[in-house]
Tab-separated table of C-alpha atoms and ligand atoms in Angstrom:
chain	number	residue	atom	x	y	z
A	218	UNK	CA	107.257	119.905	96.202
A	219	UNK	CA	104.843	117.047	96.959
A	220	UNK	CA	107.847	114.690	96.910
A	221	UNK	CA	106.015	112.335	94.588
A	222	UNK	CA	108.326	110.875	91.972
A	223	UNK	CA	108.054	108.192	89.301
A	224	UNK	CA	108.291	104.656	90.651
A	225	UNK	CA	111.704	103.078	90.080
A	226	UNK	CA	111.944	100.363	87.460
A	227	UNK	CA	108.386	100.265	86.227
A	228	UNK	CA	105.732	102.347	84.448
A	229	UNK	CA	102.207	103.221	85.459
A	230	UNK	CA	99.684	104.572	82.962
A	231	UNK	CA	96.490	106.399	83.879
A	232	UNK	CA	93.571	106.298	81.449
A	233	UNK	CA	90.626	108.657	81.743
A	234	UNK	CA	88.187	110.630	79.644
A	235	UNK	CA	86.478	113.757	80.981
A	236	UNK	CA	83.618	113.192	78.523
A	237	UNK	CA	82.560	110.010	80.408
A	238	UNK	CA	82.107	112.042	83.571
A	239	UNK	CA	79.550	114.411	82.033
A	240	UNK	CA	76.925	111.722	81.562
A	241	UNK	CA	74.259	110.988	84.073
A	242	UNK	CA	71.868	108.147	84.673
A	243	UNK	CA	69.175	110.398	86.243
A	244	UNK	CA	68.803	112.387	89.441
A	245	UNK	CA	67.930	109.528	91.811
A	246	UNK	CA	70.119	106.862	90.215
A	247	UNK	CA	72.990	105.747	92.488
A	248	UNK	CA	75.569	105.488	89.653
A	249	UNK	CA	77.166	108.944	89.391
A	250	UNK	CA	79.843	109.282	86.703
A	251	UNK	CA	81.005	112.545	88.370
A	252	UNK	CA	82.554	110.400	91.128
A	253	UNK	CA	85.319	109.933	88.513
A	254	UNK	CA	85.834	113.711	88.405
A	255	UNK	CA	85.981	113.802	92.201
A	256	UNK	CA	88.513	110.941	92.291
A	257	UNK	CA	90.685	112.467	89.610
A	258	UNK	CA	90.715	115.867	91.286
A	259	UNK	CA	91.944	114.289	94.527
A	260	UNK	CA	94.564	112.210	92.680
A	261	UNK	CA	95.830	115.287	90.810
A	262	UNK	CA	95.784	117.456	93.949
A	263	UNK	CA	98.230	115.038	95.548
A	264	UNK	CA	100.515	115.527	92.526
A	265	UNK	CA	100.321	111.892	91.475
A	266	UNK	CA	99.943	112.623	87.762
A	267	UNK	CA	103.677	113.491	87.679
A	268	UNK	CA	104.490	109.879	88.496
A	269	UNK	CA	102.387	108.322	85.709
A	270	UNK	CA	101.892	108.407	81.942
A	271	UNK	CA	98.531	110.131	81.521
A	272	UNK	CA	96.268	109.372	78.578
A	273	UNK	CA	92.879	110.668	77.499
A	274	UNK	CA	91.246	107.461	76.346
A	275	UNK	CA	89.402	107.238	73.059
A	276	UNK	CA	86.029	105.687	72.380
A	277	UNK	CA	86.046	101.980	71.450
A	278	UNK	CA	84.882	101.264	67.898
A	279	UNK	CA	81.811	99.208	67.027
A	280	UNK	CA	84.034	96.295	65.958
A	281	UNK	CA	85.925	96.363	69.230
A	282	UNK	CA	82.647	96.193	71.177
A	283	UNK	CA	81.528	93.355	68.884
A	284	UNK	CA	84.504	91.248	70.066
A	285	UNK	CA	82.190	90.330	72.939
A	286	UNK	CA	78.724	91.794	72.356
A	287	UNK	CA	76.170	90.633	69.804
A	288	UNK	CA	75.584	92.989	66.893
A	289	UNK	CA	71.796	92.904	67.491
A	290	UNK	CA	72.378	94.298	70.950
A	291	UNK	CA	74.930	96.902	69.810
A	292	UNK	CA	72.680	98.067	66.981
A	293	UNK	CA	69.800	98.525	69.392
A	294	UNK	CA	72.044	100.309	71.912
A	295	UNK	CA	73.128	102.680	69.151
A	296	UNK	CA	69.604	103.677	68.175
A	297	UNK	CA	67.587	103.870	71.414
A	298	UNK	CA	66.535	107.333	72.465
A	299	UNK	CA	66.399	108.670	76.004
A	300	UNK	CA	63.067	108.218	77.708
A	301	UNK	CA	61.162	111.515	77.922
A	302	UNK	CA	60.074	110.816	81.501
A	303	UNK	CA	62.480	108.974	83.797
A	304	UNK	CA	61.021	105.860	85.341
A	305	UNK	CA	60.269	105.438	89.048
A	306	UNK	CA	62.673	103.313	91.050
A	307	UNK	CA	61.839	99.598	90.677
A	308	UNK	CA	59.339	100.106	87.852
A	309	UNK	CA	60.086	97.760	84.975
A	310	UNK	CA	58.801	98.001	81.462
A	311	UNK	CA	57.494	94.561	80.410
A	312	UNK	CA	58.581	95.038	76.784
A	313	UNK	CA	62.166	95.970	77.519
A	314	UNK	CA	64.535	94.720	74.892
A	315	UNK	CA	67.930	93.516	76.107
A	316	UNK	CA	66.971	94.682	79.634
A	317	UNK	CA	67.419	98.298	78.520
A	318	UNK	CA	65.289	101.098	79.915
A	319	UNK	CA	64.374	99.861	83.407
A	320	UNK	CA	65.351	101.595	86.626
A	321	UNK	CA	68.778	99.882	86.772
A	322	UNK	CA	69.817	100.462	83.144
A	323	UNK	CA	67.961	103.610	82.067
A	324	UNK	CA	68.186	105.108	78.612
A	325	UNK	CA	69.905	108.467	78.953
A	326	UNK	CA	71.281	111.130	76.640
A	327	UNK	CA	74.566	110.023	75.039
A	328	UNK	CA	74.286	106.419	76.311
A	329	UNK	CA	76.178	104.865	73.377
A	330	UNK	CA	79.016	107.415	73.708
A	331	UNK	CA	79.231	106.759	77.441
A	332	UNK	CA	79.492	103.001	76.791
A	333	UNK	CA	82.042	103.216	74.009
A	334	UNK	CA	84.207	105.612	76.026
A	335	UNK	CA	84.360	103.427	79.129
A	336	UNK	CA	85.243	100.444	76.942
A	337	UNK	CA	87.854	102.580	75.113
A	338	UNK	CA	89.688	103.354	78.366
A	339	UNK	CA	89.702	99.670	79.316
A	340	UNK	CA	91.064	98.652	75.907
A	341	UNK	CA	93.760	101.347	75.979
A	342	UNK	CA	94.843	100.006	79.377
A	343	UNK	CA	94.990	96.424	78.051
A	344	UNK	CA	96.978	97.502	74.982
A	345	UNK	CA	99.569	99.316	77.157
A	346	UNK	CA	100.129	96.034	78.998
A	347	UNK	CA	100.348	94.006	75.769
A	348	UNK	CA	102.992	96.333	74.315
A	349	UNK	CA	104.936	96.306	77.615
A	350	UNK	CA	104.697	100.081	77.749
A	351	UNK	CA	102.983	99.869	81.132
A	352	UNK	CA	103.450	97.525	84.051
A	353	UNK	CA	100.338	98.818	85.808
A	354	UNK	CA	97.522	100.461	83.828
A	355	UNK	CA	94.750	102.287	85.706
A	356	UNK	CA	91.269	102.924	84.264
A	357	UNK	CA	88.913	103.963	87.078
A	358	UNK	CA	86.130	104.549	84.511
A	359	UNK	CA	86.052	100.844	83.646
A	360	UNK	CA	84.992	97.778	85.621
A	361	UNK	CA	81.371	97.287	84.518
A	362	UNK	CA	81.218	93.606	85.360
A	363	UNK	CA	77.497	92.730	84.984
A	364	UNK	CA	76.955	93.357	81.245
A	365	UNK	CA	76.256	90.224	79.166
A	366	UNK	CA	76.815	89.433	75.500
A	367	UNK	CA	73.316	90.646	74.580
A	368	UNK	CA	71.958	92.175	77.765
A	369	UNK	CA	72.434	95.164	80.031
A	370	UNK	CA	72.396	94.457	83.778
A	371	UNK	CA	73.018	96.268	87.065
A	372	UNK	CA	74.064	99.693	85.704
A	373	UNK	CA	76.354	97.992	83.129
A	374	UNK	CA	75.687	98.084	79.361
A	375	UNK	CA	79.047	97.123	77.874
A	376	UNK	CA	81.404	94.711	79.601
A	377	UNK	CA	84.647	96.636	79.184
A	378	UNK	CA	86.439	94.087	81.414
A	379	UNK	CA	85.642	91.164	79.105
A	380	UNK	CA	86.734	93.214	76.082
A	381	UNK	CA	90.018	94.120	77.832
A	382	UNK	CA	90.696	90.499	78.860
A	383	UNK	CA	90.047	89.319	75.275
A	384	UNK	CA	92.732	91.787	74.196
A	385	UNK	CA	95.159	90.499	76.882
A	386	UNK	CA	94.562	86.919	75.694
A	387	UNK	CA	96.077	87.828	72.322
A	388	UNK	CA	99.454	88.124	74.093
A	389	UNK	CA	99.051	86.344	77.417
A	390	UNK	CA	98.481	82.601	77.866
A	391	UNK	CA	96.596	82.965	81.169
A	392	UNK	CA	94.803	85.917	82.768
A	393	UNK	CA	93.635	86.091	86.389
A	394	UNK	CA	90.565	88.251	87.038
A	395	UNK	CA	89.887	89.384	90.624
A	396	UNK	CA	86.772	91.331	91.649
A	397	UNK	CA	86.478	93.147	95.012
A	398	UNK	CA	83.261	95.022	94.154
A	399	UNK	CA	80.573	94.148	96.763
A	400	UNK	CA	78.541	92.565	93.934
A	401	UNK	CA	79.219	89.253	92.185
A	402	UNK	CA	81.223	89.657	88.945
A	403	UNK	CA	78.686	87.541	87.050
A	404	UNK	CA	79.169	88.937	83.529
A	405	UNK	CA	82.935	88.337	83.487
A	406	UNK	CA	82.554	84.903	85.082
A	407	UNK	CA	79.967	83.833	82.501
A	408	UNK	CA	81.953	85.163	79.532
A	409	UNK	CA	84.891	82.882	80.410
A	410	UNK	CA	82.962	79.870	81.712
A	411	UNK	CA	84.293	77.594	78.984
A	412	UNK	CA	87.987	78.444	78.894
A	413	UNK	CA	90.883	77.461	81.142
A	414	UNK	CA	92.866	80.532	80.061
A	415	UNK	CA	90.968	82.870	82.384
A	416	UNK	CA	90.375	82.259	86.043
A	417	UNK	CA	87.838	84.513	87.799
A	418	UNK	CA	87.737	85.201	91.542
A	419	UNK	CA	84.909	87.316	92.971
A	420	UNK	CA	84.497	88.400	96.589
A	421	UNK	CA	80.941	89.612	97.224
A	422	UNK	CA	77.968	89.943	99.525
A	423	UNK	CA	75.823	86.877	98.787
A	424	UNK	CA	72.143	86.533	99.542
A	425	UNK	CA	70.275	84.849	96.696
A	426	UNK	CA	66.954	86.458	97.660
A	427	UNK	CA	67.876	89.915	98.846
A	428	UNK	CA	71.068	91.085	97.195
A	429	UNK	CA	71.824	91.773	93.535
A	430	UNK	CA	72.499	89.774	91.346
A	431	UNK	CA	71.856	86.735	93.603
A	432	UNK	CA	74.500	84.483	91.979
A	433	UNK	CA	78.011	83.509	93.102
A	434	UNK	CA	77.541	80.745	95.687
A	435	UNK	CA	80.662	79.000	97.025
A	436	UNK	CA	80.059	75.896	94.900
A	437	UNK	CA	79.264	77.728	91.643
A	438	UNK	CA	82.598	77.078	89.964
A	439	UNK	CA	81.745	76.839	86.278
A	440	UNK	CA	79.776	74.212	84.317
A	441	UNK	CA	81.162	70.869	85.475
A	442	UNK	CA	80.806	68.641	82.420
A	443	UNK	CA	83.979	66.685	81.744
A	444	UNK	CA	84.527	68.234	78.335
A	445	UNK	CA	84.541	71.787	79.636
A	446	UNK	CA	88.125	73.030	80.078
A	447	UNK	CA	86.711	75.988	82.047
A	448	UNK	CA	85.244	73.808	84.800
A	449	UNK	CA	86.621	74.794	88.245
A	450	UNK	CA	87.983	78.068	86.839
A	451	UNK	CA	85.451	80.301	88.612
A	452	UNK	CA	86.091	80.981	92.305
A	453	UNK	CA	83.338	82.570	94.377
A	454	UNK	CA	83.765	83.985	97.863
A	455	UNK	CA	80.254	84.658	99.215
A	456	UNK	CA	80.236	86.919	102.281
A	457	UNK	CA	77.778	88.389	104.754
A	458	UNK	CA	77.206	91.935	106.014
A	459	UNK	CA	79.829	93.747	108.040
A	460	UNK	CA	83.087	91.996	107.064
A	461	UNK	CA	86.171	93.795	108.423
A	462	UNK	CA	89.552	94.713	106.900
A	463	UNK	CA	91.339	92.044	108.913
A	464	UNK	CA	89.044	89.203	107.819
A	465	UNK	CA	88.916	90.369	104.212
A	466	UNK	CA	92.708	90.634	103.946
A	467	UNK	CA	93.139	87.134	105.383
A	468	UNK	CA	90.717	85.739	102.794
A	469	UNK	CA	92.123	87.770	99.911
A	470	UNK	CA	95.760	86.932	100.599
A	471	UNK	CA	95.112	83.248	101.180
A	472	UNK	CA	92.758	82.693	98.255
A	473	UNK	CA	94.495	84.899	95.698
A	474	UNK	CA	97.919	83.662	96.847
A	475	UNK	CA	96.977	79.991	96.365
A	476	UNK	CA	95.246	80.722	93.057
A	477	UNK	CA	98.332	82.423	91.632
A	478	UNK	CA	100.547	79.538	92.774
A	479	UNK	CA	98.350	77.021	91.009
A	480	UNK	CA	97.144	78.918	87.924
A	481	UNK	CA	100.367	80.873	87.199
A	482	UNK	CA	98.757	83.766	85.309
A	483	UNK	CA	100.898	86.001	83.102
A	484	UNK	CA	98.640	89.048	83.657
A	485	UNK	CA	96.197	90.151	86.358
A	486	UNK	CA	93.057	92.296	86.135
A	487	UNK	CA	91.717	93.689	89.420
A	488	UNK	CA	88.239	95.234	89.535
A	489	UNK	CA	88.332	97.647	92.490
A	490	UNK	CA	84.610	98.407	92.923
A	491	UNK	CA	84.471	100.781	95.896
A	492	UNK	CA	80.969	99.767	97.013
A	493	UNK	CA	82.650	97.214	99.311
A	494	UNK	CA	83.707	100.139	101.559
A	495	UNK	CA	81.912	100.923	104.806
A	496	UNK	CA	79.229	103.561	104.408
A	497	UNK	CA	78.475	102.808	100.756
A	498	UNK	CA	74.925	103.654	99.688
A	499	UNK	CA	74.362	100.133	98.273
A	500	UNK	CA	77.087	98.088	99.996
A	501	UNK	CA	76.988	96.193	103.301
A	502	UNK	CA	80.623	95.689	104.324
A	503	UNK	CA	82.803	97.415	106.960
A	504	UNK	CA	85.928	97.761	104.813
A	505	UNK	CA	88.090	100.828	105.221
A	506	UNK	CA	90.264	102.529	102.633
A	507	UNK	CA	93.290	100.698	104.098
A	508	UNK	CA	91.749	97.222	103.759
A	509	UNK	CA	90.455	97.853	100.250
A	510	UNK	CA	93.869	99.206	99.244
A	511	UNK	CA	95.649	96.203	100.776
A	512	UNK	CA	94.170	94.108	97.937
A	513	UNK	CA	95.848	96.377	95.380
A	514	UNK	CA	99.113	96.183	97.298
A	515	UNK	CA	98.962	92.380	97.369
A	516	UNK	CA	98.392	92.254	93.585
A	517	UNK	CA	101.174	94.741	92.904
A	518	UNK	CA	103.623	92.600	94.897
A	519	UNK	CA	103.021	89.670	92.524
A	520	UNK	CA	105.035	91.705	89.980
A	521	UNK	CA	102.854	90.672	87.043
A	522	UNK	CA	101.387	93.063	84.447
A	523	UNK	CA	98.342	94.516	86.211
A	524	UNK	CA	95.217	96.458	85.233
A	525	UNK	CA	93.251	98.330	87.885
A	526	UNK	CA	89.627	98.990	87.005
A	527	UNK	CA	86.949	100.852	88.941
A	528	UNK	CA	83.404	99.527	89.135
A	529	UNK	CA	80.690	100.216	91.704
A	530	UNK	CA	80.960	102.833	94.448
A	531	UNK	CA	77.960	104.923	95.474
A	532	UNK	CA	79.242	107.248	98.167
A	533	UNK	CA	81.458	109.437	95.947
A	534	UNK	CA	83.722	110.879	98.678
A	535	UNK	CA	84.697	107.362	99.781
A	536	UNK	CA	85.169	106.207	96.189
A	537	UNK	CA	87.560	109.122	95.642
A	538	UNK	CA	89.515	108.313	98.817
A	539	UNK	CA	89.905	104.624	97.917
A	540	UNK	CA	90.930	105.139	94.296
A	541	UNK	CA	93.343	107.912	95.328
A	542	UNK	CA	95.004	105.674	97.916
A	543	UNK	CA	95.128	102.824	95.379
A	544	UNK	CA	96.718	105.082	92.754
A	545	UNK	CA	99.365	105.988	95.362
A	546	UNK	CA	100.028	102.264	95.930
A	547	UNK	CA	100.403	101.695	92.175
A	548	UNK	CA	103.064	104.421	91.955
A	549	UNK	CA	104.635	103.307	95.232
A	550	UNK	CA	104.180	106.561	97.139
A	551	UNK	CA	101.649	105.389	99.737
A	552	UNK	CA	104.164	106.097	102.497
A	553	UNK	CA	104.964	109.586	101.178
A	554	UNK	CA	101.495	111.052	100.831
A	555	UNK	CA	99.922	113.137	103.574
A	556	UNK	CA	96.867	111.420	105.105
A	557	UNK	CA	95.421	114.902	105.595
A	558	UNK	CA	93.656	115.875	102.374
A	559	UNK	CA	95.376	118.594	100.304
A	560	UNK	CA	93.926	122.043	100.924
A	561	UNK	CA	93.636	123.160	97.332
A	562	UNK	CA	91.451	120.258	96.211
A	563	UNK	CA	88.518	121.420	94.118
A	564	UNK	CA	85.295	119.900	95.516
A	565	UNK	CA	86.836	120.208	99.013
A	566	UNK	CA	83.329	120.636	100.477
A	567	UNK	CA	82.554	117.026	99.480
A	568	UNK	CA	84.915	115.715	102.143
A	569	UNK	CA	83.429	116.191	105.604
A	570	UNK	CA	86.474	114.707	107.328
A	571	UNK	CA	89.872	116.064	106.316
A	572	UNK	CA	91.526	112.667	106.117
A	573	UNK	CA	92.169	110.054	103.437
A	574	UNK	CA	91.511	107.364	106.077
A	575	UNK	CA	88.314	108.107	107.992
A	576	UNK	CA	87.592	105.771	110.910
A	577	UNK	CA	84.490	103.556	110.941
A	578	UNK	CA	83.034	105.896	113.557
A	579	UNK	CA	83.582	108.902	111.272
A	580	UNK	CA	82.016	107.086	108.325
A	581	UNK	CA	79.091	105.366	109.986
A	582	UNK	CA	78.665	106.498	113.557
A	583	UNK	CA	77.833	102.926	114.515
A	584	UNK	CA	79.657	100.193	112.518
A	585	UNK	CA	77.445	97.595	110.839
A	586	UNK	CA	77.147	94.293	112.716
A	587	UNK	CA	79.655	91.699	111.458
A	588	UNK	CA	77.807	88.574	110.359
A	589	UNK	CA	80.881	86.625	109.205
A	590	UNK	CA	81.862	84.057	111.858
A	591	UNK	CA	85.504	82.939	111.681
A	592	UNK	CA	84.397	79.325	111.166
A	593	UNK	CA	82.556	80.229	107.944
A	594	UNK	CA	85.646	81.981	106.567
A	595	UNK	CA	87.714	78.868	107.260
A	596	UNK	CA	85.137	76.744	105.417
A	597	UNK	CA	85.421	79.079	102.425
A	598	UNK	CA	89.233	78.794	102.384
A	599	UNK	CA	88.915	75.011	102.660
A	600	UNK	CA	86.465	74.792	99.726
A	601	UNK	CA	88.640	76.970	97.499
A	602	UNK	CA	91.773	74.999	98.379
A	603	UNK	CA	90.006	71.753	97.408
A	604	UNK	CA	88.719	73.363	94.204
A	605	UNK	CA	92.232	74.412	93.190
A	606	UNK	CA	93.312	70.755	93.115
A	607	UNK	CA	91.337	70.490	89.864
A	608	UNK	CA	93.209	73.347	88.210
A	609	UNK	CA	95.908	72.287	85.675
B	293	LIG	O1	68.285	95.108	92.961
B	293	LIG	C1	68.264	95.396	91.777
B	293	LIG	C2	67.192	94.910	90.811
B	293	LIG	C3	66.206	95.969	90.415
B	293	LIG	N1	65.098	95.157	91.028
B	293	LIG	C4	64.111	94.740	90.109
B	293	LIG	C5	66.090	94.149	91.433
B	293	LIG	N2	69.233	96.150	91.235
B	293	LIG	C6	70.335	96.714	91.966
B	293	LIG	C7	71.508	96.810	91.003
B	293	LIG	C8	72.839	97.008	91.650
B	293	LIG	C9	73.927	97.126	90.592
B	293	LIG	C10	75.351	97.176	91.120
B	293	LIG	C11	76.361	97.446	90.023
B	293	LIG	C12	77.824	97.217	90.385
B	293	LIG	O2	78.103	95.901	90.752
B	293	LIG	C13	78.769	97.506	89.179
B	293	LIG	C14	78.760	98.875	88.615
B	293	LIG	O3	78.207	98.008	91.479
B	293	LIG	C15	69.927	98.057	92.491
B	293	LIG	C16	70.000	98.525	93.795
B	293	LIG	C17	70.486	97.823	94.978
B	293	LIG	N3	70.331	98.401	96.144
B	293	LIG	O4	71.015	96.759	94.877
B	293	LIG	N4	69.405	99.051	91.757
B	293	LIG	C18	69.166	100.098	92.579
B	293	LIG	N5	69.553	99.787	93.827
B	293	LIG	C19	68.619	101.373	92.166
B	293	LIG	C20	68.273	102.325	93.139
B	293	LIG	C21	67.739	103.545	92.725
B	293	LIG	C22	67.545	103.812	91.366
B	293	LIG	C23	67.894	102.868	90.431
B	293	LIG	C24	68.430	101.641	90.815
B	294	LIG	CA1	82.879	91.087	93.625
B	295	LIG	ZN1	78.849	96.740	92.864
């Protein structure tokens, strides 16, 4: 009755695990795994599950995690116990091992299970692409882009994206990674610094002194020694507060379009962190659900095998709206769904406005001041275009 049918000529798989959603980082921590429950309930209420292959993802094994992470780190992660008293915001323990146990990466009940399950969903998605069973694989529980080989960082313990890309590289000669989370995708960038088989492109708020993680300047493009095949294969798009849909889409289409032309990837991974939306608790941009979703639409139109991952997103109702709209784009029913939220959605009280596309005024009252002059955006496009001359 919803009119939502399977997309013609291609398959979409949806990977989730209700056990991920039960975990929590602590009362005051901004990362809320239940935002996945909220997103899924909205997606299902629209009837979208009938248009996809739905899988409950399994937990990744120790060996699968060890494809990227050091065994010292994994062993420690597997044995640490939750802290009896949660730490105050910003308090850091000077003897933290592997950056575990601070305010950003707390030790909570079931931490290892949480990590192995989010990596499991990401790997399942990658495997569906490798076996050609899916053309688009969606894992909103994945996208934890800050984790390093032997270090937790910025709410991320296991880099499920790196593990998924390593799986894709077994079948695909070149993988393009794109990151629209408001934060720099530093962990993924660093993991592939020395290969020309992965190109990373991150759009993010950049302020080396006042915004996490402080890396990702325009001219940070990978170690530039002449023997490094990965030189020039990291693209960074540093932005200021308040960027709008229109500006972001111009940058995204131009930069991603030219990158695809030059790099010719055979698979694409898009991290759809929803903290780049207006009104996010940690973010600073003025993006709306439409502008965020336009990035997914652009990637889908490239007609290459595509993974959609989640990532950040700290105002759960907006996260749910964005990932619902983006699921509808993946299954090609964005023009069929009702912009008025379905009435029988559980958690209905979470959505103060009854629409999938709230206006900036509804979200913020007063939109955030846009500190991205047009001239600066042109300089960014120019730099990236010059950088791409070095590719291939
Ligand atoms: O700013 C910092 C560090 C902690 N200080 C010593 C500097 N951390 C940020 C981390 C943001 C992580 C984003 C993850 C992702 O990219 C991917 C999932 O979205 C941070 C912030 C902030 N406003 O940037 N931590 C916290 N806020 C925080 C607040 C309350 C409780 C715990 C952490
Ligand atoms: Ca980013
Ligand atoms: Zn983020």
